[in-house]
Coordinates of C-alpha atoms in Angstrom, one line a residue:
M45 CA 62.6 87.6 101.8
A46 CA 63.4 87.1 105.0
T47 CA 66.2 86.4 108.0
L48 CA 66.0 84.4 110.6
T49 CA 68.3 86.1 113.5
I50 CA 69.6 84.5 116.3
C51 CA 70.5 85.8 118.8
G52 CA 71.9 84.3 122.6
L53 CA 72.9 86.0 125.8
D54 CA 76.7 87.0 124.9
A55 CA 77.4 89.7 122.9
H56 CA 79.6 86.9 120.2
H57 CA 76.7 84.9 120.2
F58 CA 74.0 85.9 117.0
L59 CA 73.5 85.0 113.1
R60 CA 71.8 86.3 110.9
E61 CA 70.8 83.9 107.7
T62 CA 68.7 84.6 104.9
L63 CA 65.9 82.4 104.5
P64 CA 65.4 80.8 101.2
L65 CA 62.1 80.0 99.5
E66 CA 60.7 76.4 100.1
Q67 CA 64.0 75.4 100.9
P68 CA 64.3 73.2 104.5
V69 CA 67.3 74.1 106.7
C70 CA 68.5 72.4 109.6
I71 CA 69.0 74.2 112.4
G72 CA 71.1 72.9 115.7
R73 CA 74.5 72.4 117.7
A74 CA 76.6 71.2 114.8
P75 CA 74.1 70.4 111.7
R76 CA 75.9 68.3 109.2
N77 CA 74.1 70.3 106.8
G78 CA 72.3 74.0 108.2
W79 CA 73.3 76.6 110.7
A80 CA 75.3 76.2 113.2
I81 CA 74.1 77.0 116.8
P82 CA 77.3 76.1 119.1
W83 CA 76.7 77.9 122.1
D84 CA 73.8 76.8 123.9
A85 CA 73.9 73.4 125.5
H86 CA 70.2 73.2 125.2
I87 CA 69.9 72.4 121.3
S88 CA 70.6 69.4 120.1
R89 CA 73.4 68.9 117.5
E90 CA 70.0 68.9 115.0
H91 CA 67.3 70.3 116.3
A92 CA 64.9 71.4 114.1
E93 CA 64.0 72.0 110.4
V94 CA 62.6 75.5 109.6
V95 CA 61.3 76.0 105.8
W96 CA 60.1 79.9 104.3
N97 CA 57.1 80.5 102.0
S98 CA 57.7 83.9 101.6
R99 CA 54.5 84.6 104.2
E100 CA 55.3 82.5 107.0
L101 CA 58.2 79.9 108.6
R102 CA 57.2 76.8 109.8
V103 CA 59.4 75.4 112.5
R104 CA 59.5 71.4 113.6
C105 CA 61.7 69.8 116.2
L106 CA 63.4 67.0 114.5
D107 CA 63.3 63.4 116.6
S108 CA 66.8 64.2 117.8
A109 CA 66.2 67.5 119.8
R110 CA 65.9 66.7 123.0
N111 CA 64.8 69.8 124.2
P112 CA 61.0 71.8 123.0
L113 CA 60.5 74.9 121.4
L114 CA 59.2 77.7 123.2
Y115 CA 56.6 80.0 122.1
F116 CA 54.9 82.7 124.5
G117 CA 55.9 80.3 127.1
R118 CA 54.1 76.8 125.7
K119 CA 56.5 74.0 125.0
V120 CA 55.4 73.1 121.4
R121 CA 57.2 70.6 119.2
E122 CA 56.4 72.9 115.8
L123 CA 54.6 75.6 114.6
T124 CA 53.9 78.4 112.1
L125 CA 55.5 82.3 113.0
S126 CA 54.7 85.7 110.2
P127 CA 57.4 88.0 110.5
G128 CA 58.3 89.8 113.3
E129 CA 57.1 86.5 115.3
E130 CA 59.9 84.4 117.7
F131 CA 60.8 81.5 119.5
T132 CA 63.2 80.3 121.8
I133 CA 65.1 77.6 122.3
G134 CA 67.3 77.4 125.9
S135 CA 68.6 81.0 126.1
T136 CA 68.2 81.5 122.0
K137 CA 66.4 83.4 120.6
F138 CA 64.9 83.4 116.7
T139 CA 63.2 86.3 114.7
I140 CA 62.1 86.1 111.6
Q141 CA 63.2 89.9 110.2
P142 CA 61.8 91.3 106.7
D143 CA 64.9 92.4 105.0
E144 CA 66.1 95.8 105.9
E145 CA 66.7 97.3 102.2
S146 CA 62.8 96.0 101.4
V147 CA 61.5 98.7 104.6
A148 CA 63.4 101.3 104.1
G149 CA 61.6 104.5 103.8
L150 CA 59.0 103.1 105.7
S151 CA 57.5 105.7 108.5
S152 CA 58.0 103.1 111.2
V153 CA 61.3 105.1 112.2
C154 CA 62.5 108.5 112.7
E155 CA 65.7 109.4 112.4
F156 CA 68.1 112.7 112.9
T157 CA 71.0 113.4 112.4
F158 CA 73.9 115.4 114.3
S159 CA 77.3 116.1 112.9
R160 CA 80.7 116.6 115.0
S161 CA 80.4 120.1 115.1
E162 CA 76.8 120.7 116.3
L163 CA 77.2 118.2 119.3
H164 CA 80.4 120.3 120.1
Q165 CA 78.2 123.3 120.4
L166 CA 76.0 121.7 121.9
A167 CA 75.1 122.4 126.2
F168 CA 74.6 119.6 128.3
V169 CA 71.6 119.3 130.5
D170 CA 72.2 118.6 133.8
A171 CA 75.3 119.7 133.2
E172 CA 76.3 118.8 137.1
R173 CA 75.8 115.2 136.3
R174 CA 77.5 114.8 133.2
L175 CA 80.8 116.6 134.9
E176 CA 80.4 114.6 137.8
Q177 CA 80.3 111.5 135.2
L178 CA 83.3 112.8 133.2
A179 CA 85.3 113.1 135.9
K180 CA 85.2 109.4 136.2
L181 CA 87.4 109.4 132.9
P182 CA 90.8 109.2 134.5
D183 CA 90.0 106.6 136.7
L184 CA 89.5 104.3 133.6
I185 CA 92.4 106.0 132.0
A186 CA 95.1 104.6 134.5
S187 CA 93.3 101.5 134.2
G188 CA 95.2 100.8 131.7
M189 CA 93.4 99.1 129.5
T190 CA 93.2 96.9 126.3
S191 CA 91.2 97.7 123.1
E192 CA 88.9 94.7 124.7
A193 CA 88.7 95.7 128.2
S194 CA 88.3 99.9 127.0
A195 CA 85.3 98.5 125.3
E196 CA 83.6 96.7 127.9
K197 CA 84.4 99.8 130.5
L198 CA 82.5 102.1 128.2
A199 CA 80.1 100.1 127.4
E200 CA 79.4 99.6 130.7
F201 CA 79.9 103.3 131.6
L202 CA 77.8 104.1 128.7
L203 CA 74.5 101.3 130.9
S204 CA 75.0 103.7 133.9
T205 CA 75.3 107.2 132.9
I206 CA 72.1 107.0 130.0
R207 CA 69.5 106.5 132.2
S208 CA 67.2 105.2 129.8
A209 CA 69.6 103.3 128.0
S210 CA 68.8 99.5 128.2
I211 CA 71.9 98.3 125.8
A212 CA 75.7 99.5 124.7
V213 CA 77.7 97.9 122.3
V214 CA 80.5 98.4 120.8
V215 CA 80.7 97.1 117.2
N216 CA 83.6 97.2 114.4
V217 CA 82.5 96.4 111.1
G218 CA 85.9 96.5 109.9
A219 CA 87.9 99.3 108.1
D220 CA 87.6 98.7 104.9
P221 CA 84.9 100.2 103.4
A222 CA 84.7 98.5 100.7
R223 CA 84.6 95.6 102.3
R224 CA 82.6 95.6 106.0
D225 CA 79.8 93.3 106.7
Y226 CA 77.1 95.3 108.3
D227 CA 75.1 91.5 108.4
R228 CA 78.4 89.8 110.8
P229 CA 80.0 92.9 113.1
V230 CA 82.1 91.7 115.9
F231 CA 80.6 92.9 119.1
L232 CA 84.1 93.3 120.9
R233 CA 82.2 94.2 123.9
S234 CA 78.8 95.0 125.6
A235 CA 76.2 95.8 128.4
S236 CA 73.1 95.4 129.3
R237 CA 70.4 96.0 132.2
A238 CA 68.2 93.0 131.2
A239 CA 69.4 89.2 129.8
D240 CA 66.2 89.6 127.5
V241 CA 67.3 92.3 126.4
R242 CA 69.1 90.9 122.6
T243 CA 72.3 93.2 121.8
L244 CA 72.0 93.1 117.7
P245 CA 72.7 96.7 116.6
S246 CA 70.4 97.7 113.2
R247 CA 72.7 97.3 109.9
T248 CA 70.8 100.5 108.2
L249 CA 71.6 102.2 111.7
L250 CA 75.3 101.0 111.8
R251 CA 75.6 101.4 107.9
S252 CA 74.3 105.0 108.2
A253 CA 76.1 106.5 111.0
L254 CA 79.2 105.1 109.0
Q255 CA 79.2 105.7 106.0
G256 CA 77.9 109.7 106.7
H257 CA 80.2 110.1 109.2
C258 CA 78.3 111.3 112.1
S259 CA 76.1 110.3 115.0
I260 CA 72.4 109.3 114.0
L261 CA 69.4 109.0 116.1
H262 CA 66.3 106.5 115.4
I263 CA 62.8 106.8 117.2
F264 CA 60.9 103.9 116.5
N265 CA 57.2 105.2 115.9
N266 CA 56.3 101.0 116.2
A267 CA 59.0 98.9 118.0
A268 CA 56.4 96.2 116.9
D269 CA 57.9 96.9 113.1
P270 CA 60.7 93.8 113.1
S271 CA 62.5 95.8 110.6
V272 CA 63.1 98.6 113.3
T273 CA 64.1 96.6 116.1
L274 CA 64.4 93.0 117.3
S275 CA 62.6 93.9 121.2
T276 CA 59.1 95.3 121.6
S277 CA 60.5 96.7 124.5
L278 CA 63.3 99.7 123.0
D279 CA 62.1 102.9 121.7
W280 CA 65.1 104.2 120.2
A281 CA 68.8 103.8 119.3
F282 CA 71.7 105.9 118.4
C283 CA 75.1 104.9 116.6
V284 CA 78.6 107.6 117.1
P285 CA 81.3 106.4 115.0
V286 CA 85.1 106.5 116.4
S287 CA 86.5 108.7 114.0
N288 CA 90.1 109.0 115.1
P289 CA 93.1 107.2 112.9
G290 CA 93.3 103.6 113.7
S291 CA 89.5 102.8 114.7
E292 CA 87.7 103.0 111.2
G293 CA 84.6 101.2 111.3
W294 CA 84.7 101.5 115.1
C295 CA 81.0 103.0 116.8
L296 CA 79.1 102.8 120.2
Y297 CA 75.8 101.9 119.4
V298 CA 73.3 102.3 122.4
S299 CA 69.9 101.6 122.3
G300 CA 66.8 102.5 125.2
A301 CA 63.2 102.9 126.5
F302 CA 61.7 105.9 127.1
D303 CA 60.6 106.1 130.5
S304 CA 56.6 106.6 129.2
N305 CA 54.9 105.1 126.2
L306 CA 54.1 108.6 124.6
L307 CA 52.7 108.8 121.6
G308 CA 53.8 111.2 118.4
R309 CA 58.0 110.2 119.2
G310 CA 60.1 112.2 117.7
P311 CA 61.4 115.9 117.3
R312 CA 60.7 116.0 121.0
E313 CA 62.6 113.4 122.1
A314 CA 65.2 113.3 120.0
A315 CA 66.0 117.1 121.8
D316 CA 66.0 115.2 125.3
L317 CA 68.6 112.3 123.3
K318 CA 70.4 115.2 121.6
G319 CA 72.7 115.2 124.9
D320 CA 73.4 111.2 125.8
V321 CA 73.9 111.5 121.9
K322 CA 77.1 114.3 122.7
F323 CA 77.7 112.4 125.9
A324 CA 78.9 109.5 123.7
E325 CA 80.6 111.4 121.3
L326 CA 82.9 112.2 123.9
L327 CA 83.2 108.8 124.9
S328 CA 83.9 107.2 121.0
E329 CA 86.3 110.4 121.1
F330 CA 87.9 108.8 124.4
L331 CA 88.1 105.3 123.3
G332 CA 89.8 106.6 120.1
S333 CA 92.2 108.2 122.1
I334 CA 93.0 105.4 123.8
R335 CA 93.2 103.2 120.3
E336 CA 95.0 105.7 118.8
S337 CA 97.6 105.8 122.0
Q338 CA 97.8 102.2 121.5
Q339 CA 98.9 102.0 118.3
L340 CA 101.9 104.4 118.4
R341 CA 102.7 101.7 121.8
R342 CA 102.5 99.1 119.2
R343 CA 104.7 100.8 117.7
E344 CA 107.2 101.7 119.1
G345 CA 107.5 98.4 120.7
A346 CA 108.4 97.1 116.8
M347 CA 110.4 99.7 116.4
S348 CA 111.9 98.9 119.4
Q349 CA 112.7 94.9 117.8
Y350 CA 115.5 96.9 115.1
F351 CA 116.5 100.0 116.2
S352 CA 118.0 101.5 119.5
P353 CA 116.2 102.9 122.1
I354 CA 118.1 106.4 121.1
V355 CA 116.7 106.4 117.5
V356 CA 113.5 105.7 118.5
E357 CA 113.1 108.6 120.7
A358 CA 114.6 110.6 118.0
L359 CA 111.6 109.2 116.0
R360 CA 109.4 110.3 118.9
N361 CA 110.5 113.9 118.8
Q362 CA 111.2 114.3 115.0
H363 CA 109.8 114.3 111.5
S364 CA 110.3 110.5 110.8
D365 CA 112.2 112.2 107.4
D366 CA 114.2 114.2 108.6
V367 CA 115.7 111.2 111.6
L368 CA 115.9 108.8 108.5
A369 CA 117.2 110.6 105.9
P370 CA 120.1 108.8 104.1
R371 CA 123.3 110.3 105.3
E372 CA 127.3 110.4 105.6
A373 CA 128.6 109.2 109.0
D374 CA 131.2 106.6 110.9
V375 CA 129.7 103.7 111.5
T376 CA 130.5 99.5 112.6
V377 CA 128.5 97.3 110.9
L378 CA 128.3 93.8 112.5
F379 CA 127.7 90.6 109.8
C380 CA 126.5 87.4 112.0
D381 CA 125.9 84.3 109.9
V382 CA 124.3 80.7 110.8
R383 CA 127.2 78.2 109.8
G384 CA 125.7 75.1 107.7
F385 CA 122.4 76.1 107.2
S386 CA 122.4 75.8 103.1
R387 CA 123.1 71.4 104.2
R388 CA 120.8 71.4 106.9
A389 CA 118.1 73.1 104.8
E390 CA 118.9 70.2 102.3
R391 CA 119.3 67.1 104.6
A392 CA 115.6 68.3 106.4
R393 CA 113.1 69.1 103.3
R394 CA 110.1 67.1 105.0
E395 CA 111.8 69.5 108.1
L396 CA 112.1 72.6 107.0
H397 CA 109.1 74.3 109.4
D398 CA 111.3 72.7 112.5
L399 CA 114.1 74.0 110.8
L400 CA 112.4 77.8 110.4
Q401 CA 111.0 78.1 113.8
R402 CA 115.2 77.3 115.1
I403 CA 116.4 79.9 112.9
G404 CA 114.1 82.5 113.6
T405 CA 115.5 81.3 117.0
A406 CA 119.0 82.2 115.9
L407 CA 117.8 85.3 114.3
G408 CA 116.6 86.2 117.7
V409 CA 119.6 85.6 119.5
M410 CA 121.1 88.2 117.1
A411 CA 118.6 90.7 117.2
D412 CA 117.9 91.0 120.7
A413 CA 122.0 91.3 121.3
I414 CA 122.4 94.2 118.6
V415 CA 119.4 96.4 119.8
R416 CA 120.8 95.3 123.3
H417 CA 123.6 97.4 123.1
E418 CA 121.8 100.2 121.2
G419 CA 122.5 99.0 117.7
I420 CA 120.0 99.2 114.4
I421 CA 119.4 96.0 112.9
A422 CA 119.4 96.8 108.8
D423 CA 118.9 93.8 107.1
F424 CA 117.8 89.7 107.9
Q425 CA 118.9 87.7 104.7
G426 CA 118.3 84.1 105.4
D427 CA 119.8 82.7 108.0
A428 CA 121.9 86.1 108.5
A429 CA 121.7 89.4 110.6
L430 CA 122.8 92.9 109.5
G431 CA 123.4 95.6 112.5
F432 CA 125.2 98.5 112.7
W433 CA 126.1 101.4 115.5
G434 CA 126.6 105.4 114.2
W435 CA 123.6 106.7 113.6
P436 CA 121.6 109.1 113.1
T437 CA 123.7 109.8 116.4
G438 CA 127.1 108.3 116.8
S439 CA 129.3 107.4 119.8
S440 CA 133.0 107.1 120.0
D441 CA 132.1 104.3 122.0
D442 CA 130.5 101.9 118.6
P443 CA 132.6 100.0 117.9
A444 CA 133.0 98.6 121.7
A445 CA 129.7 98.2 121.2
A446 CA 130.0 95.9 118.3
C447 CA 132.6 94.4 119.5
R448 CA 130.4 93.5 122.9
T449 CA 127.4 92.3 121.3
A450 CA 129.9 90.0 118.7
L451 CA 130.7 88.4 121.7
E452 CA 127.7 87.9 123.6
I453 CA 126.1 86.5 120.4
A454 CA 129.3 83.6 120.4
A455 CA 128.6 83.1 123.6
E456 CA 125.5 82.4 123.4
F457 CA 125.9 79.5 120.5
M458 CA 128.9 78.5 122.1
A459 CA 126.7 78.0 125.6
A460 CA 124.0 76.3 123.4
A461 CA 126.5 74.0 121.8
R462 CA 127.2 72.6 125.5
D463 CA 123.4 71.6 125.7
S464 CA 122.7 68.8 123.9
N465 CA 119.2 69.8 124.3
H466 CA 118.7 72.9 123.4
V467 CA 117.0 73.8 119.9
L468 CA 120.5 75.8 118.8
T469 CA 122.5 72.6 119.8
D470 CA 124.6 72.1 116.8
F471 CA 124.4 75.6 115.7
R472 CA 127.7 78.2 115.3
V473 CA 127.8 81.5 113.6
G474 CA 130.5 83.5 112.1
I475 CA 130.5 87.3 112.9
G476 CA 132.6 89.6 111.0
I477 CA 133.2 93.7 111.9
A478 CA 134.4 96.5 110.1
H479 CA 134.6 100.9 111.2
G480 CA 134.7 103.1 108.7
R481 CA 132.3 105.7 106.2
A482 CA 128.8 104.8 104.5
I483 CA 125.9 106.1 104.2
A484 CA 122.7 105.4 106.5
G485 CA 119.2 105.9 106.6
R486 CA 116.7 105.2 103.9
I487 CA 118.2 103.2 101.1
G488 CA 116.3 102.1 98.2
P489 CA 113.5 102.8 96.6
Q490 CA 110.5 104.5 97.4
Q491 CA 107.9 101.3 96.9
Q492 CA 110.4 99.3 98.9
A493 CA 112.8 101.9 101.0
K494 CA 114.2 100.3 104.2
V495 CA 116.8 102.0 106.9
G496 CA 120.4 100.8 105.8
V497 CA 123.5 101.3 105.4
F498 CA 126.1 101.5 102.4
G499 CA 130.3 101.7 101.6
P500 CA 133.4 100.6 101.7
A501 CA 132.2 99.6 105.2
V502 CA 129.9 97.1 104.9
N503 CA 131.8 95.5 102.2
L504 CA 134.1 94.7 104.3
G505 CA 132.4 93.4 107.4
G506 CA 130.4 91.2 105.1
R507 CA 133.9 89.8 103.8
L508 CA 135.1 89.3 107.3
E509 CA 132.4 87.3 108.0
T510 CA 132.8 85.4 105.2
M511 CA 136.4 85.0 106.2
T512 CA 135.5 83.0 109.4
K513 CA 135.2 80.4 107.0
H514 CA 138.7 79.6 106.0
L515 CA 139.8 81.1 109.0
R516 CA 138.2 79.2 111.5
A517 CA 137.5 81.7 113.9
N518 CA 134.1 82.6 115.4
I519 CA 134.8 86.7 115.3
L520 CA 137.1 88.0 112.4
I521 CA 137.7 92.5 112.8
D522 CA 138.9 94.7 111.2
E523 CA 142.6 96.9 111.7
A524 CA 140.4 100.6 112.7
T525 CA 138.5 98.0 115.1
A526 CA 141.5 96.4 116.5
D527 CA 143.1 99.5 117.4
Y528 CA 140.1 100.5 119.3
V529 CA 139.8 97.6 121.4
R530 CA 143.2 97.7 122.4
R531 CA 143.3 100.7 122.8
T532 CA 140.0 101.5 125.6
M533 CA 138.8 98.1 126.1
P534 CA 140.0 96.2 129.2
P535 CA 140.9 92.4 128.5
E536 CA 138.4 91.3 131.1
E537 CA 136.0 92.3 128.6
A538 CA 137.6 91.8 125.1
R539 CA 141.1 90.7 123.8
V540 CA 142.2 90.7 120.1
R541 CA 145.1 89.0 118.4
R542 CA 146.7 89.6 115.0
V543 CA 146.0 86.4 112.8
A544 CA 147.6 87.3 109.2
K545 CA 147.9 89.5 106.2
V546 CA 145.5 88.8 103.5
R547 CA 143.7 90.0 100.1
P548 CA 140.3 89.0 100.1
A549 CA 138.7 87.3 97.2
G550 CA 138.1 90.3 94.5
M551 CA 140.1 93.1 95.8
D552 CA 143.4 94.6 95.3
D553 CA 144.5 96.0 98.7
P554 CA 145.6 93.4 101.6
L555 CA 144.6 94.0 105.5
W556 CA 145.7 92.6 108.6
I557 CA 142.3 91.3 110.0
A558 CA 142.4 90.1 113.8
E559 CA 140.7 87.6 115.8
L560 CA 138.1 88.9 119.3
L561 CA 138.8 87.0 122.2
P562 CA 136.9 87.0 124.7
A563 CA 138.4 87.1 128.3
A564 CA 141.0 84.9 129.1
N565 CA 138.8 83.9 131.9
Q566 CA 136.0 82.4 129.6
E567 CA 135.9 78.5 129.6
G568 CA 138.3 77.1 126.8
A569 CA 139.2 80.8 125.1
V570 CA 143.2 80.9 124.7
S571 CA 145.3 82.4 127.0
N572 CA 147.3 85.7 126.9
E573 CA 150.2 84.1 126.2
Q574 CA 149.0 81.6 123.6
I575 CA 147.8 85.1 121.9
G576 CA 151.4 85.9 122.2
L577 CA 152.8 83.1 120.3
F578 CA 150.2 83.2 117.3
E579 CA 151.0 86.8 116.6
S580 CA 154.7 86.1 116.7
A581 CA 153.9 83.0 114.3
A582 CA 152.0 85.3 112.1
D583 CA 154.5 88.0 112.6
A584 CA 157.0 85.5 110.7
V585 CA 154.7 84.2 108.2
V586 CA 155.3 88.1 107.2
E587 CA 158.9 88.0 107.1
G588 CA 159.2 85.3 105.2
N589 CA 160.4 82.9 108.3
W590 CA 157.7 80.2 107.4
S591 CA 160.1 77.3 109.4
D592 CA 160.0 79.4 112.7
A593 CA 156.5 79.8 112.1
L594 CA 155.4 76.3 111.5
K595 CA 157.3 75.7 115.0
I596 CA 156.0 78.1 117.0
L597 CA 152.3 77.5 115.6
Y598 CA 152.9 73.8 116.7
E599 CA 153.0 74.7 120.5
L600 CA 149.6 76.2 120.7
P601 CA 146.8 74.1 121.4
T602 CA 144.8 71.6 119.0
H603 CA 141.7 73.5 119.7
D604 CA 142.9 76.7 119.1
R605 CA 141.4 76.2 115.3
V606 CA 142.7 79.3 113.5
R607 CA 146.1 78.0 114.0
E608 CA 144.7 75.7 111.9
F609 CA 144.4 77.6 108.6
L610 CA 148.1 79.0 108.9
I611 CA 149.6 75.5 109.4
A612 CA 147.0 74.3 106.2
Y613 CA 148.5 77.5 104.1
L614 CA 152.2 77.0 104.9
L615 CA 152.0 73.2 104.2
E616 CA 150.3 73.4 101.1
H617 CA 154.0 75.0 100.2
H618 CA 155.9 73.1 101.5
A619 CA 157.0 75.7 104.0
E620 CA 158.5 77.1 101.9
P621 CA 157.4 81.4 100.3
P622 CA 157.0 81.7 97.2
R623 CA 159.7 83.4 94.6
G624 CA 158.7 87.5 95.6
W625 CA 156.6 86.8 98.8
D626 CA 155.7 89.9 100.0
G627 CA 153.5 88.5 103.1
V628 CA 150.2 88.5 101.9
I629 CA 147.7 85.6 101.8
T630 CA 145.6 85.2 98.5
L631 CA 142.2 84.3 99.8
K632 CA 140.8 81.6 97.3
Q633 CA 136.8 82.2 96.3
K634 CA 134.5 79.7 97.6

């Protein structure tokens, strides 16, 4: 069995294909059937046909081939090659390589294994020069590198600091050992001293180093043996795994040539290269640390989408089990729901992807506002979001933060409604806020645990959000939150008006509910005088003076939709309170 290795000048441009016995295979830039080599413009769409007969490879240019084959500098249209030989089309090299497994154990390579502890104890030869090289690392760190950029800089750094190195590559074969593809590793970045040196690491060396979790050096006794290296100019190669968490499957691969073509290569040359392997080991730890730091920042970034900076800071400084442990606390919860989503989903069966994107935008508005005001996102349910304040650290300003969040969300949706081209133009929201005792923290079974909140205040917040549909209000709040707003928030920021004393469906105890309103100078906002009129009408309803209540309600502007709820309820009972009226409006389930 043999393989055809195909290498372009770029590290990402390579293929390694098993040659089928006595079966023609077409190679080209985009063959209908065969092996595609899309990176080289000198290769025709269908360029050549190759046939392997177990001993040699026959290659023949097709009539459609614009350019010939190059073989030892000669231009030919067909040729026959033995294992280890190669030909070129454009800038792409094709090499016949026996399967590495079939040549394992042959004496063409000397292998030396170095454990991490052994390398740590090793003293550098030419230590002053090594320290001078390592002093350049802070500049690499200061550049704020991504994984790809750090890989490129490290490959260049290895090449510039290891004198006999010809190529240096940062390789990734995959984190899962059971699914690693050593035949097609990902070349993250590479550096080479010469364009004609191909950066294709040995599968055997990669596999041995990563499976053994150790650094391995190969010295080639027969560099012409294609089972050892594809380049006759290379004398050695070593592979150093990156062992940090999150970098499984990453490694540094370096290969090069000795200064002189010595015979009997082995222990003496290995000793000379030990310092280079140790140096690469230090750089692998550096790369792993950078990746680990970047992953931590990404995790913090992901957490910051759902947790306030206070929670993220607590998770950074304390054990997560301590921070996330469920405990009882005074919390303020906010439920926010998009109105009419179910009807839109029913009408938009053929445009569900578009609707999903719009809902994503709507949820993004809610989530951004909750996190911006230092709340925690406990859940998304379809087109609704649940946020809360008061855990893991509480503040006396939590109800105000929830109210500011609600007003900001409502204002953004109202602004979108005025713009016919806005993605949220026909969306509306209902928001419910409640304050009280609850349990917050990691809630749920171990397999599906999430940060959440549980308790009467949560149930009430959900009820209030549902009641916005009945009462035609944007934001409804409970008595505790309403009292807090009246006492602590200036009217230039938020205002409150009592709406009604109600008994929600499924609940025994009545409660006063209030509407949270923006400042009076906001477009479309009710005036302070109108708030006073409405509250006098609400009091008249409770006291049973329904005819007086109706007169007052009819004086309010028609765009005040909440008045319509009370008017409809009074007219349903012919403006007369029923016998035994206790001032409480019992809401029906919708």
